[in-house]
Structure formats: structure tokens, C-alpha cells
Amino acid sequence: MSVPLRLVATADAVALLRRLAERHGPLMMHQSGGCCDGSAPMCYPDGDFVVGDLDVLLGVLDLRLQVGATAGDLPAGADAVPVWISGSQFEAWKHTQLVLDVVPGRGSGFSLESPEGLRFLSRGRAFTADENDALARDTPLLGKRWAAGARPELAAEPTVVAEAADACPVPTPRGASS
């Protein structure tokens, strides 16, 4: 089994990131671990948030992609949105695929989408036992390796889904028809 993606994004989240990149240039995101912003994914101009040596790269969103598409090369510049999480927060989330979504509402005052009337939202899908086994053999890319020029491998599967339920289906209660 190949290593599953730790990060996917909905089409709406990617559309918002494209609008923000047009306005602000290259972006980055960091999955907040709490405090005044709760556990929200935060969007910043690239470099405005200092990535720590032990922060973990969840993935790089490719803003060139549409739903279900894959790329032939790694994105660069404003097309590439690296998404980070602190090392300690990663330990709590490492068994979960993060699904970046967007919903109506006011985002954090620190995150670029705040004036848009939308906010980024993290959803999650628990990895299967086989996926966890594959991930256990994979070494996450840490901030110190990124700073030294390391980059992730090209995603072999689509990173953009139409909606969150495509990545993390809502379970149907027993006895209910689907």
C-alpha cells in the first residue's frame, strides 16, 4: 500500500485560497493548536508565520488543480500552499487525514480569510489500520528539513475533493438505508 495523503482540501477551500493568493501572493497555512484561535487552520502570507524546526508538513496544496486531478510536477510560487502543524499537535492528529474545508462565518482576526465572511475548518478522517501501517513506515517532513530545501514527493492521488463528505463520508446508522 502506498502512503496515504495526510491532507486533502475541498474545492471551496481551494477556490478561497486562489482568491487570497491573487490578493496576497504566495500563502502558507498552519493548523493552530489552540489558544485564542481554537484549533483552526490559519492562512498567512508565505513566510509571515515562522515554521519551527519540529513542525510537520501535512502537505502542499496545489492551487492549479481541480477536483480529482493530479499534477505532473510540484507546484511553486503562489500555486503552492504548504500546510503545517506543530510537532506536538501532529502527535495527536497523526492517525487522521486532515480535510481542509471552508464554511460561512467569521474566521480569526489573524487568518487572511477573516474579512471574506468565510472561515477555514479542519475536518478529519481516521486512517484505516492498513493506512496507519503505511504511515508508520513514512518519515514526515519537518520544518528543519524544509528550511534545508527538502520537498515532499508528488502526490499520486487527487488532493482536491468536491466536498468534505467525499474525503470523510458521514456514517449511515445501522438499519438506515443509504
Short mmCIF file of C-alpha atoms in Angstrom, two decimals:
data_model
loop_
_atom_site.label_atom_id
_atom_site.label_comp_id
_atom_site.label_asym_id
_atom_site.label_seq_id
_atom_site.Cartn_x
_atom_site.Cartn_y
_atom_site.Cartn_z
CA MET A 1 0.00 0.00 0.00
CA SER A 2 1.24 3.50 -0.84
CA VAL A 3 1.40 6.15 1.85
CA PRO A 4 -1.98 7.91 2.09
CA LEU A 5 -2.24 11.67 1.88
CA ARG A 6 -2.25 13.42 5.24
CA LEU A 7 -4.08 16.38 3.67
CA VAL A 8 -6.85 16.95 1.15
CA ALA A 9 -8.89 20.09 0.51
CA THR A 10 -12.39 20.76 -0.72
CA ALA A 11 -12.98 22.64 -3.96
CA ASP A 12 -14.41 25.56 -1.95
CA ALA A 13 -11.29 25.76 0.22
CA VAL A 14 -9.05 25.74 -2.86
CA ALA A 15 -11.21 28.43 -4.53
CA LEU A 16 -10.85 30.66 -1.46
CA LEU A 17 -7.08 30.05 -1.37
CA ARG A 18 -6.87 31.08 -5.04
CA ARG A 19 -8.68 34.36 -4.29
CA LEU A 20 -6.43 35.02 -1.32
CA ALA A 21 -3.29 34.22 -3.35
CA GLU A 22 -4.38 36.68 -6.05
CA ARG A 23 -4.65 39.37 -3.38
CA HIS A 24 -1.73 38.47 -1.09
CA GLY A 25 0.73 36.42 -3.18
CA PRO A 26 2.11 33.06 -2.04
CA LEU A 27 0.40 31.61 1.02
CA MET A 28 1.02 29.13 3.78
CA MET A 29 -1.24 27.55 6.38
CA HIS A 30 -0.71 26.32 9.91
CA GLN A 31 -3.13 24.12 11.81
CA SER A 32 -3.47 26.01 15.08
CA GLY A 33 -3.18 24.01 18.26
CA GLY A 34 -5.49 26.14 20.33
CA CYS A 35 -5.28 29.29 22.41
CA CYS A 36 -7.21 32.33 21.20
CA ASP A 37 -8.00 30.87 17.78
CA GLY A 38 -9.12 27.44 18.89
CA SER A 39 -7.93 24.65 16.63
CA ALA A 40 -8.48 26.47 13.36
CA PRO A 41 -6.39 26.21 10.21
CA MET A 42 -4.77 29.62 9.84
CA CYS A 43 -3.83 31.17 6.48
CA TYR A 44 -0.91 33.62 6.21
CA PRO A 45 1.20 35.21 3.50
CA ASP A 46 4.06 32.78 2.94
CA GLY A 47 6.78 33.47 5.49
CA ASP A 48 4.63 35.55 7.87
CA PHE A 49 4.36 32.59 10.26
CA VAL A 50 7.68 31.16 11.38
CA VAL A 51 7.71 27.39 10.83
CA GLY A 52 9.51 25.67 13.68
CA ASP A 53 12.19 23.02 13.19
CA LEU A 54 9.84 20.35 14.55
CA ASP A 55 6.66 21.49 12.78
CA VAL A 56 5.34 18.81 10.42
CA LEU A 57 4.34 19.41 6.82
CA LEU A 58 0.92 17.82 6.26
CA GLY A 59 1.07 18.53 2.54
CA VAL A 60 1.37 21.16 -0.14
CA LEU A 61 -1.90 22.17 -1.74
CA ASP A 62 -1.61 22.72 -5.49
CA LEU A 63 -3.88 25.61 -6.48
CA ARG A 64 -3.57 24.64 -10.17
CA LEU A 65 -5.65 21.51 -9.57
CA GLN A 66 -9.37 20.92 -9.98
CA VAL A 67 -11.40 18.19 -8.28
CA GLY A 68 -9.98 14.72 -8.93
CA ALA A 69 -6.89 15.91 -10.84
CA THR A 70 -3.24 15.17 -10.16
CA ALA A 71 -0.20 17.16 -11.28
CA GLY A 72 2.85 16.16 -13.25
CA ASP A 73 5.13 18.38 -11.20
CA LEU A 74 5.28 20.07 -7.80
CA PRO A 75 3.58 23.46 -7.56
CA ALA A 76 5.67 26.58 -7.00
CA GLY A 77 5.13 30.22 -6.03
CA ALA A 78 1.53 31.27 -5.50
CA ASP A 79 0.30 27.87 -6.75
CA ALA A 80 1.86 26.08 -3.74
CA VAL A 81 0.31 26.34 -0.27
CA PRO A 82 2.27 24.37 2.34
CA VAL A 83 0.12 23.30 5.30
CA TRP A 84 1.91 22.82 8.62
CA ILE A 85 1.08 21.56 12.10
CA SER A 86 3.18 21.71 15.26
CA GLY A 87 5.02 18.54 16.20
CA SER A 88 3.05 18.09 19.42
CA GLN A 89 -0.28 18.69 17.65
CA PHE A 90 0.80 16.23 14.92
CA GLU A 91 1.20 13.52 17.55
CA ALA A 92 -2.50 13.94 18.42
CA TRP A 93 -3.59 14.09 14.74
CA LYS A 94 -1.19 11.62 13.08
CA HIS A 95 -3.88 8.94 12.80
CA THR A 96 -6.20 11.35 10.98
CA GLN A 97 -6.30 12.74 7.47
CA LEU A 98 -6.93 16.47 7.66
CA VAL A 99 -9.64 17.66 5.27
CA LEU A 100 -9.37 21.41 4.76
CA ASP A 101 -12.80 22.91 4.18
CA VAL A 102 -14.41 26.34 4.28
CA VAL A 103 -17.72 27.34 5.86
CA PRO A 104 -19.66 30.60 6.27
CA GLY A 105 -18.71 32.60 9.31
CA ARG A 106 -16.05 34.92 10.56
CA GLY A 107 -12.55 33.49 10.70
CA SER A 108 -9.83 34.51 13.10
CA GLY A 109 -8.52 38.03 13.04
CA PHE A 110 -5.06 36.57 12.34
CA SER A 111 -6.05 34.48 9.31
CA LEU A 112 -6.32 36.05 5.84
CA GLU A 113 -9.86 34.82 5.15
CA SER A 114 -11.27 36.73 8.11
CA PRO A 115 -12.77 39.62 6.05
CA GLU A 116 -14.26 37.21 3.48
CA GLY A 117 -17.27 36.12 5.57
CA LEU A 118 -15.86 32.59 5.43
CA ARG A 119 -13.55 30.61 7.66
CA PHE A 120 -11.34 27.62 7.11
CA LEU A 121 -12.36 24.50 9.00
CA SER A 122 -10.45 21.28 9.67
CA ARG A 123 -12.36 18.09 9.28
CA GLY A 124 -10.84 14.70 9.79
CA ARG A 125 -11.00 11.13 8.63
CA ALA A 126 -9.43 8.42 10.76
CA PHE A 127 -6.92 6.36 8.81
CA THR A 128 -7.56 2.64 8.46
CA ALA A 129 -5.22 0.13 10.11
CA ASP A 130 -3.52 -0.52 6.74
CA GLU A 131 -3.08 3.23 6.16
CA ASN A 132 -1.61 3.66 9.66
CA ASP A 133 0.84 0.82 8.93
CA ALA A 134 1.94 2.55 5.72
CA LEU A 135 2.28 5.89 7.51
CA ALA A 136 4.36 4.30 10.28
CA ARG A 137 7.00 3.47 7.63
CA ASP A 138 7.00 7.07 6.33
CA THR A 139 9.05 9.88 7.81
CA PRO A 140 7.15 13.18 7.98
CA LEU A 141 8.85 16.24 6.51
CA LEU A 142 9.85 18.55 9.37
CA GLY A 143 10.40 22.29 9.26
CA LYS A 144 14.18 21.95 9.60
CA ARG A 145 14.34 19.70 6.52
CA TRP A 146 12.06 22.10 4.57
CA ALA A 147 14.37 25.00 5.51
CA ALA A 148 17.28 22.94 4.15
CA GLY A 149 15.48 22.56 0.80
CA ALA A 150 13.70 19.20 1.17
CA ARG A 151 10.31 18.96 -0.54
CA PRO A 152 7.60 16.28 -0.44
CA GLU A 153 7.10 13.76 -3.20
CA LEU A 154 4.49 14.48 -5.82
CA ALA A 155 1.04 13.28 -4.73
CA ALA A 156 -0.05 10.24 -6.73
CA GLU A 157 -3.72 10.67 -5.84
CA PRO A 158 -6.02 13.68 -6.07
CA THR A 159 -5.71 16.25 -3.29
CA VAL A 160 -8.87 18.24 -4.14
CA VAL A 161 -12.32 16.78 -3.46
CA ALA A 162 -15.69 18.26 -4.41
CA GLU A 163 -16.89 18.38 -0.81
CA ALA A 164 -15.76 17.15 2.60
CA ALA A 165 -18.04 14.10 2.55
CA ASP A 166 -16.06 12.79 -0.44
CA ALA A 167 -12.99 12.50 1.80
CA CYS A 168 -14.67 11.68 5.10
CA PRO A 169 -18.08 10.14 4.46
CA VAL A 170 -20.76 10.54 7.08
CA PRO A 171 -21.55 7.11 8.53
CA THR A 172 -25.03 5.74 7.98
CA PRO A 173 -26.65 4.47 11.20
CA ARG A 174 -27.30 0.73 11.33
CA GLY A 175 -30.61 -0.15 9.81
CA ALA A 176 -30.90 3.11 7.88
CA SER A 177 -30.93 2.96 4.10
CA SER A 178 -28.34 4.93 2.19
#
